[in-house]
Coordinates of C-alpha atoms and ligand atoms in Angstrom, one line a residue:
M975 CA 102.2 241.4 112.3
K976 CA 101.1 237.8 111.7
Q977 CA 103.0 234.7 112.3
N978 CA 101.3 232.5 109.7
H979 CA 100.2 233.4 106.2
T980 CA 96.6 234.7 106.4
S981 CA 94.7 236.4 103.7
A982 CA 93.7 239.7 105.4
I983 CA 95.4 242.3 107.4
D984 CA 94.3 242.7 111.1
R985 CA 93.7 245.8 113.1
F986 CA 97.3 246.0 114.4
D987 CA 98.6 246.0 110.8
L988 CA 96.2 248.8 110.0
F989 CA 97.4 250.8 112.9
T990 CA 101.0 250.2 111.9
L991 CA 100.3 251.3 108.3
V992 CA 98.6 254.5 109.5
F993 CA 101.6 255.1 111.8
D994 CA 103.9 254.5 108.9
I995 CA 102.1 257.1 106.8
L996 CA 102.2 259.7 109.6
I997 CA 105.9 259.3 110.3
S998 CA 106.6 259.4 106.6
I999 CA 104.9 262.8 106.3
V1000 CA 106.9 264.0 109.3
G1001 CA 110.1 262.5 107.7
G1002 CA 109.3 264.4 104.4
I1003 CA 108.9 267.7 106.3
I1004 CA 112.2 267.1 108.1
V1005 CA 114.1 266.4 104.8
N1006 CA 112.5 269.5 103.3
R1007 CA 113.8 271.6 106.2
L1008 CA 117.2 270.0 106.3
I1009 CA 118.1 270.6 102.7
P1010 CA 118.5 274.4 102.8
I1011 CA 120.5 274.1 106.0
L1012 CA 122.8 271.3 104.9
K1013 CA 123.4 272.1 101.2
E1014 CA 125.7 275.0 102.0
K1015 CA 127.8 272.7 104.2
F1016 CA 128.0 270.2 101.3
I1017 CA 129.3 272.9 99.0
R1018 CA 131.9 273.9 101.6
A1019 CA 132.9 270.3 101.8
Q1020 CA 133.5 270.4 98.0
L1021 CA 130.5 268.2 97.3
W1022 CA 129.1 270.2 94.4
G1023 CA 128.7 270.1 90.6
Y1024 CA 127.8 272.4 87.7
D1025 CA 124.4 272.1 86.2
L1026 CA 125.7 271.3 82.7
N1027 CA 122.5 272.2 80.8
K1028 CA 122.1 275.7 81.9
R1029 CA 123.2 278.9 80.2
N1030 CA 125.1 280.1 83.3
S1031 CA 126.3 276.6 84.1
R1032 CA 129.8 277.7 85.2
E1033 CA 128.6 280.4 87.6
V1034 CA 126.5 278.4 90.1
K1035 CA 127.8 275.7 92.3
I1036 CA 125.0 273.1 93.1
A1037 CA 125.2 270.8 96.1
E1038 CA 125.7 267.2 95.2
S1039 CA 124.7 264.0 97.0
Q1040 CA 121.6 265.4 98.6
G1041 CA 120.1 262.0 98.4
V1042 CA 122.1 261.1 101.5
I1043 CA 119.7 263.4 103.6
A1044 CA 116.7 261.4 102.3
A1045 CA 118.5 258.1 103.0
G1046 CA 119.5 259.2 106.5
I1047 CA 116.0 260.2 107.5
F1048 CA 114.6 257.1 105.8
L1049 CA 116.8 254.8 107.9
I1050 CA 115.8 256.6 111.1
L1051 CA 112.1 256.2 110.2
M1052 CA 112.7 252.5 109.5
F1053 CA 114.4 252.0 112.9
I1054 CA 111.3 253.4 114.5
M1055 CA 109.0 251.3 112.3
I1056 CA 110.8 248.1 113.4
A1057 CA 110.1 248.9 117.0
I1058 CA 106.4 249.4 116.2
V1059 CA 106.0 246.4 113.9
F1060 CA 107.5 244.1 116.5
S1061 CA 106.0 245.8 119.6
E1062 CA 103.1 243.3 119.4
H1063 CA 105.6 240.5 120.3
L1064 CA 107.5 242.2 123.1
H1065 CA 105.3 240.6 125.7
P1066 CA 107.4 237.9 127.6
L1067 CA 104.8 235.2 126.9
S1068 CA 104.6 236.1 123.2
D1069 CA 106.5 234.0 120.6
F1070 CA 108.9 236.5 119.1
P1071 CA 109.3 236.0 115.3
H1072 CA 113.1 236.0 115.1
N1073 CA 113.1 235.1 111.4
K1074 CA 111.0 238.1 110.4
F1075 CA 113.1 240.3 112.7
I1076 CA 116.3 239.2 111.0
E1077 CA 114.7 239.9 107.6
Y1078 CA 114.1 243.5 108.5
L1079 CA 117.6 244.0 109.9
A1080 CA 119.2 242.4 106.9
A1081 CA 117.1 244.6 104.6
L1082 CA 118.2 247.7 106.4
L1083 CA 121.8 246.5 106.6
S1084 CA 121.9 246.1 102.8
I1085 CA 120.3 249.5 102.2
C1086 CA 122.6 251.2 104.8
C1087 CA 125.6 249.6 103.2
M1088 CA 124.6 250.8 99.7
V1089 CA 124.0 254.3 100.9
L1090 CA 127.5 254.4 102.4
L1091 CA 129.0 253.0 99.2
G1092 CA 127.0 255.5 97.1
F1093 CA 128.3 258.3 99.2
A1094 CA 131.8 257.0 98.9
D1095 CA 131.3 256.9 95.1
D1096 CA 130.1 260.6 95.2
V1097 CA 133.2 261.6 97.1
L1098 CA 135.8 259.5 95.4
D1099 CA 134.3 259.2 91.9
L1100 CA 134.9 255.4 91.6
R1101 CA 135.7 253.5 88.4
W1102 CA 132.9 251.7 86.6
S1103 CA 134.2 248.2 87.4
V1104 CA 134.2 249.1 91.1
K1105 CA 130.7 250.7 90.9
L1106 CA 129.4 247.4 89.5
M1107 CA 130.9 245.4 92.4
L1108 CA 129.5 247.6 95.2
P1109 CA 125.9 246.3 95.1
L1110 CA 127.2 242.8 95.0
I1111 CA 128.8 243.3 98.4
A1112 CA 125.8 245.2 99.8
S1113 CA 123.4 242.4 98.8
L1114 CA 125.2 239.7 100.8
P1115 CA 123.3 240.1 104.0
L1116 CA 120.1 239.8 102.0
L1117 CA 121.1 236.6 100.3
L1118 CA 122.2 235.1 103.6
V1119 CA 118.8 235.8 105.1
Y1120 CA 117.1 234.4 102.1
F1121 CA 119.2 231.3 102.4
A1122 CA 118.4 230.9 106.1
N1123 CA 114.7 231.8 106.0
Y1124 CA 113.4 230.4 102.6
H1125 CA 115.9 228.3 100.9
S1126 CA 113.5 227.9 98.1
T1127 CA 115.2 228.3 94.7
T1128 CA 112.5 226.7 92.6
I1129 CA 110.8 228.6 89.8
I1130 CA 107.5 227.8 88.1
L1131 CA 107.8 227.7 84.3
P1132 CA 105.3 229.3 82.0
K1133 CA 102.6 227.1 80.4
P1134 CA 103.9 227.1 76.7
V1135 CA 107.3 225.6 77.7
R1136 CA 106.0 223.0 80.2
P1137 CA 105.6 220.1 77.8
L1138 CA 109.3 220.5 76.9
L1139 CA 110.9 221.6 80.2
G1140 CA 108.5 220.5 82.9
H1141 CA 106.4 222.3 85.4
Q1142 CA 109.1 223.8 87.6
W1143 CA 112.9 224.1 87.9
N1144 CA 115.1 224.2 90.8
L1145 CA 117.8 226.8 90.0
G1146 CA 119.9 226.1 93.1
I1147 CA 122.9 228.4 93.3
L1148 CA 121.9 230.1 90.1
Y1149 CA 118.9 231.6 92.0
Y1150 CA 121.4 233.4 94.3
V1151 CA 123.3 234.6 91.3
Y1152 CA 120.0 235.9 89.9
M1153 CA 119.2 237.8 93.1
S1154 CA 122.6 239.4 93.3
M1155 CA 122.2 240.4 89.7
V1156 CA 118.9 242.0 90.5
S1157 CA 120.7 244.2 93.1
V1158 CA 123.4 245.1 90.7
F1159 CA 121.0 245.9 88.0
C1160 CA 118.5 248.0 90.1
T1161 CA 121.2 250.2 91.6
N1162 CA 123.1 250.9 88.4
A1163 CA 120.1 251.1 86.0
I1164 CA 118.7 254.2 87.7
N1165 CA 122.2 255.8 87.8
I1166 CA 122.7 255.5 84.0
L1167 CA 119.2 256.9 83.2
A1168 CA 120.3 260.3 84.5
G1169 CA 121.5 263.7 83.5
V1170 CA 118.4 265.9 83.3
N1171 CA 117.0 267.7 86.3
G1172 CA 114.5 265.6 88.3
L1173 CA 114.9 262.4 86.3
E1174 CA 116.8 260.2 88.8
V1175 CA 114.5 260.9 91.8
G1176 CA 111.4 261.2 89.6
Q1177 CA 111.8 257.7 88.1
S1178 CA 112.6 256.4 91.6
I1179 CA 109.3 257.8 92.9
V1180 CA 107.3 256.4 90.0
I1181 CA 108.8 252.9 90.5
A1182 CA 108.2 253.2 94.3
S1183 CA 104.5 254.2 93.6
S1184 CA 104.1 251.2 91.2
I1185 CA 105.5 248.9 93.9
L1186 CA 103.2 250.5 96.5
M1187 CA 100.1 250.0 94.3
F1188 CA 101.1 246.4 93.6
N1189 CA 101.5 245.8 97.3
L1190 CA 98.1 247.3 98.1
I1191 CA 96.4 245.1 95.5
E1192 CA 98.2 242.0 96.8
L1193 CA 97.4 242.8 100.4
Q1194 CA 94.1 240.9 99.9
G1195 CA 96.0 237.9 98.5
S1196 CA 97.7 234.9 100.2
C1197 CA 101.0 236.6 100.8
S1198 CA 99.8 239.7 102.6
E1199 CA 102.7 239.6 105.1
E1200 CA 105.3 240.0 102.4
H1201 CA 103.4 242.9 100.8
L1202 CA 103.0 244.6 104.2
F1203 CA 106.7 244.3 104.7
S1204 CA 107.2 246.0 101.3
L1205 CA 104.7 248.8 102.1
Y1206 CA 106.5 249.6 105.4
F1207 CA 109.6 250.4 103.2
M1208 CA 107.9 252.1 100.3
I1209 CA 105.8 254.6 102.2
P1210 CA 108.7 256.3 104.0
F1211 CA 110.8 256.0 100.8
I1212 CA 108.2 258.2 98.9
G1213 CA 107.9 260.5 101.9
C1214 CA 111.6 261.2 102.2
T1215 CA 112.4 261.5 98.5
F1216 CA 109.5 263.7 97.5
P1217 CA 111.1 266.9 98.9
I1218 CA 114.3 265.9 97.0
L1219 CA 112.2 265.8 93.7
L1220 CA 110.8 269.3 94.5
R1221 CA 114.3 270.8 94.7
N1222 CA 115.9 268.7 92.0
W1223 CA 113.2 269.7 89.5
C1224 CA 114.3 272.0 86.7
P1225 CA 116.0 274.5 87.4
A1226 CA 117.7 272.3 90.0
Q1227 CA 118.7 273.7 93.4
I1228 CA 120.3 270.4 94.4
F1229 CA 121.7 267.3 92.8
V1230 CA 120.8 263.9 94.2
G1231 CA 124.1 262.2 93.7
D1232 CA 124.9 258.5 93.1
T1233 CA 123.9 258.1 96.8
L1234 CA 120.2 258.5 95.9
C1235 CA 120.4 256.2 92.8
Y1236 CA 122.0 253.4 94.8
F1237 CA 119.7 254.0 97.8
S1238 CA 116.6 253.7 95.6
G1239 CA 117.9 250.7 93.6
M1240 CA 118.8 248.7 96.7
T1241 CA 115.5 249.5 98.5
F1242 CA 113.6 248.2 95.5
A1243 CA 115.8 245.1 95.2
V1244 CA 115.4 244.4 98.9
V1245 CA 111.6 244.5 98.9
G1246 CA 111.4 242.7 95.6
I1247 CA 113.6 239.8 96.8
L1248 CA 112.3 239.5 100.4
G1249 CA 108.8 240.2 99.3
H1250 CA 109.1 237.4 96.7
F1251 CA 108.0 239.6 93.8
S1252 CA 111.3 240.2 92.1
K1253 CA 110.0 239.3 88.7
T1254 CA 107.1 241.7 88.9
M1255 CA 109.4 244.3 90.3
L1256 CA 111.7 243.9 87.2
L1257 CA 108.6 244.7 85.1
F1258 CA 108.5 248.2 86.8
F1259 CA 112.1 248.6 85.4
I1260 CA 111.1 248.1 81.7
P1261 CA 112.4 251.7 80.7
Q1262 CA 115.6 251.1 82.7
I1263 CA 116.0 247.7 81.0
A1264 CA 115.6 249.3 77.6
N1265 CA 118.1 252.0 78.5
F1266 CA 120.6 249.4 79.8
L1267 CA 120.3 247.3 76.6
L1268 CA 120.8 250.4 74.5
S1269 CA 123.8 251.4 76.7
I1270 CA 125.6 248.1 76.3
P1271 CA 127.7 249.2 73.3
Q1272 CA 129.1 252.1 75.3
L1273 CA 129.2 250.5 78.8
F1274 CA 131.3 247.6 77.4
H1275 CA 133.4 250.0 75.2
F1276 CA 132.4 248.7 71.7
I1277 CA 131.7 252.4 71.1
P1278 CA 133.6 255.1 73.0
C1279 CA 131.8 256.2 76.2
P1280 CA 132.4 259.8 77.3
R1281 CA 132.3 260.8 81.0
H1282 CA 128.9 262.4 80.5
R1283 CA 126.3 261.2 78.0
L1284 CA 123.7 263.8 79.1
P1285 CA 122.1 265.9 76.3
R1286 CA 123.7 269.2 75.2
L1287 CA 122.3 272.6 75.5
N1288 CA 121.7 274.9 72.6
P1289 CA 122.1 278.2 74.4
E1290 CA 120.3 280.4 71.8
L1291 CA 117.1 278.3 72.0
N1292 CA 117.6 277.3 75.6
K1293 CA 116.7 273.8 74.5
L1294 CA 118.4 270.4 74.6
N1295 CA 119.9 268.5 71.7
P1296 CA 121.2 264.9 71.8
S1297 CA 124.8 264.8 72.8
E1298 CA 127.3 263.1 70.4
V1299 CA 130.5 261.1 70.6
E1300 CA 133.0 261.3 67.8
F1301 CA 135.7 258.8 66.8
K1302 CA 137.7 257.5 63.9
K1303 CA 135.8 254.9 61.8
K1304 CA 138.9 252.7 61.5
D1305 CA 139.0 252.3 65.3
L1306 CA 135.5 250.8 65.3
K1307 CA 135.6 246.9 65.8
P1308 CA 133.1 244.9 63.6
L1309 CA 130.9 244.2 66.6
G1310 CA 130.8 247.9 67.4
W1311 CA 129.9 248.7 63.8
L1312 CA 127.1 246.1 63.9
M1313 CA 125.7 247.6 67.1
L1314 CA 125.8 251.1 65.7
R1315 CA 124.0 249.9 62.5
F1316 CA 121.4 248.0 64.5
F1317 CA 120.5 250.8 66.9
S1318 CA 120.5 253.3 64.0
A1319 CA 118.2 251.1 61.9
I1320 CA 115.7 251.0 64.7
K1321 CA 116.1 254.7 65.1
F1322 CA 117.4 254.7 68.7
V1323 CA 120.6 256.5 67.7
R1324 CA 121.5 258.8 64.8
Y1325 CA 125.0 258.8 63.3
R1326 CA 126.8 260.6 60.4
E1327 CA 130.1 260.1 58.7
Y1328 CA 132.4 262.9 57.6
K1329 CA 136.0 263.3 56.4
M1330 CA 138.7 265.3 58.2
H1331 CA 141.2 267.3 56.0
D1332 CA 143.7 264.4 56.2
N1333 CA 141.0 262.2 54.7
E1334 CA 140.5 260.4 57.9
V1335 CA 136.9 259.1 58.0
M1336 CA 135.1 260.1 61.3
I1337 CA 131.9 259.0 62.8
A1338 CA 129.7 261.2 65.0
T1339 CA 126.9 259.3 66.8
T1340 CA 124.3 260.4 69.4
N1341 CA 125.1 258.8 72.8
F1342 CA 123.3 255.5 73.5
T1343 CA 120.7 256.5 76.1
I1344 CA 116.9 256.7 75.8
I1345 CA 117.2 260.3 76.9
N1346 CA 119.0 261.1 73.7
T1347 CA 116.7 258.8 71.7
V1348 CA 113.7 260.8 72.8
L1349 CA 115.5 264.0 71.6
C1350 CA 116.3 262.3 68.3
W1351 CA 112.6 261.6 67.8
T1352 CA 111.1 264.9 69.1
G1353 CA 113.7 267.5 68.1
P1354 CA 115.1 270.0 70.6
L1355 CA 113.2 270.2 73.9
H1356 CA 113.3 272.3 77.0
E1357 CA 114.9 270.4 79.9
A1358 CA 111.7 270.3 82.1
T1359 CA 109.7 269.1 79.1
L1360 CA 112.2 266.3 78.4
T1361 CA 112.0 265.2 82.1
R1362 CA 108.2 265.2 81.9
I1363 CA 108.2 263.0 78.7
L1364 CA 110.7 260.6 80.3
L1365 CA 108.6 260.3 83.4
L1366 CA 105.5 259.7 81.2
I1367 CA 107.4 256.9 79.5
Q1368 CA 108.2 255.5 82.9
I1369 CA 104.4 255.7 83.8
I1370 CA 103.3 254.0 80.6
F1371 CA 106.0 251.3 80.2
G1372 CA 107.0 251.0 83.9
T1373 CA 103.6 251.2 85.5
A1374 CA 100.6 250.7 83.2
L1375 CA 102.2 248.0 81.0
P1376 CA 103.5 245.9 83.9
F1377 CA 100.1 245.9 85.6
F1378 CA 98.6 244.8 82.3
I1379 CA 101.1 242.0 82.0
R1380 CA 100.9 241.0 85.6
Y1381 CA 97.1 240.9 85.9
Y1382 CA 96.0 240.1 82.3
L1383 CA 98.7 238.5 80.2
V1384 CA 100.0 236.3 83.0
K1385 CA 96.7 234.4 83.0
F1386 CA 97.6 232.9 79.6
F1387 CA 101.1 231.8 80.8
Y1388 CA 100.7 230.6 84.3
E1389 CA 97.1 229.9 85.3
S1390 CA 95.5 226.6 84.4
Ligands
UD1_538 C1 125.9 258.9 84.9 C2 125.9 258.6 83.4 C3 126.4 259.8 82.6 C4 125.6 261.1 83.0 C5 125.6 261.3 84.4 C6 124.6 262.4 84.8 C7 126.4 256.6 82.2 C8 127.4 255.5 81.9 N1 126.8 257.5 83.1 O1 127.3 259.0 85.3 O2 126.4 259.6 81.2 O3 126.1 262.2 82.3 O4 125.1 260.1 85.1 O5 124.2 262.3 86.1 O6 125.4 256.6 81.6 N2 124.3 266.7 86.1 C9 123.7 267.7 85.5 N3 122.3 267.8 85.5 C10 121.5 266.8 86.1 C11 122.2 265.7 86.8 C12 123.6 265.7 86.7 O7 124.3 268.6 85.0 O8 120.3 266.9 86.1 C13 125.8 266.7 86.1 C14 126.3 267.6 87.3 O9 127.5 268.2 86.8 C15 126.6 266.6 88.4 C16 127.0 265.3 87.6 O10 126.2 265.4 86.4 O11 127.6 267.0 89.2 C17 126.8 264.1 88.3 O12 127.2 263.0 87.6 P1 127.5 261.6 88.3 O13 126.2 261.2 88.9 O14 128.7 261.6 89.1 O15 127.7 260.7 86.9 P2 127.7 259.2 86.8 O16 126.6 258.6 87.7 O17 129.0 258.6 87.0
MG539 MG1 125.1 259.5 88.9

């Protein structure tokens, strides 16, 4: 690892990367072996759920929170990696890079904290307001290290607005608010784009692969150290979560739990913030941003939000239909009505009105998630096909489009 910013990686970095890849493969194999052994224990500890979109859904108990196995092995791999990354500096005459070391420790502390809170959520089924607060607490170590090491809260403005607003802005404390919002968003955004087998972990792996590709491209650039830092996290992440995807794929043998959603979200937030590419990283979340915006009416209760918004199975066809929520029209506030009309006009939800026998007017609308939107557009789909389409959307809008924006469009907005 280098002390100063240099443009290329040296032989020691290359060795570290190869080592990282090797232990990630070993980590993946260990996770794969551990799942069958541990999942029975999880079920015995009452950590299980029904797979709601299967014909025999009430007959099979499926182990929940299996993401904690991936997270546990990931943390162990990262502890080993720290020793390797810093081994170059263990010589007594060497100048030990304490700042960098603290960055690694804070990153792991934040991730570790989030895994613990995610597991607590799985066990205790926490309220939404509490769920939102958890990442805020877990991101504190990260923000402190950012404060101590960088302290830079200036952003460069895009070219079109420069004549009006100037070349750059110092956001000050707002920059810290922005960073904690990134953590809150990343963790919860994955959790609310969920409900069909393979989706939570599938989207996490696509996002991690996008970050990995971005880091590899940027390794030649002037901030190679930050991108190396991110690579050291992303490679074991993919290694440890891949076996989870294999077993969570339809028909699921395990569920990932909120643990995995929070673990992935926090890992991405950590590398985005400490690697100084949080804006590019948010581009990899375009589908999640769309899903969050679409979810706002239900998350903030302008429209009733049921416990589960996942699609509903049509048992005869063994295909999924969009799930619906029903409520009295007179209970809908004007803002809720406006949101319903807006999203229905752009065809993201479908609603119908009908009368009860007591002449009460009712509204039935599809739930506000892009999972249901896809089903509105395509008609009934098999669960695995739906997951494939959603992952394809992730690859097109969360990988291809961001790279186009980052390496092509950005020229027109930032470079002179
Ligand atoms: C979030 C979503 C909720 C969605 C749920 C599915 C919001 C506000 N919340 O809630 O709409 O229904 O995730 O994960 O958008 N399950 C399946 N098949 C799957 C995955 C999950 O049937 O492929 C069911 C299982 O019964 C499992 C349960 O969902 O036990 C897990 O739900 P949980 O993660 O606790 O829900 P939330 O994250 O609170
Ligand atoms: Mg969940």
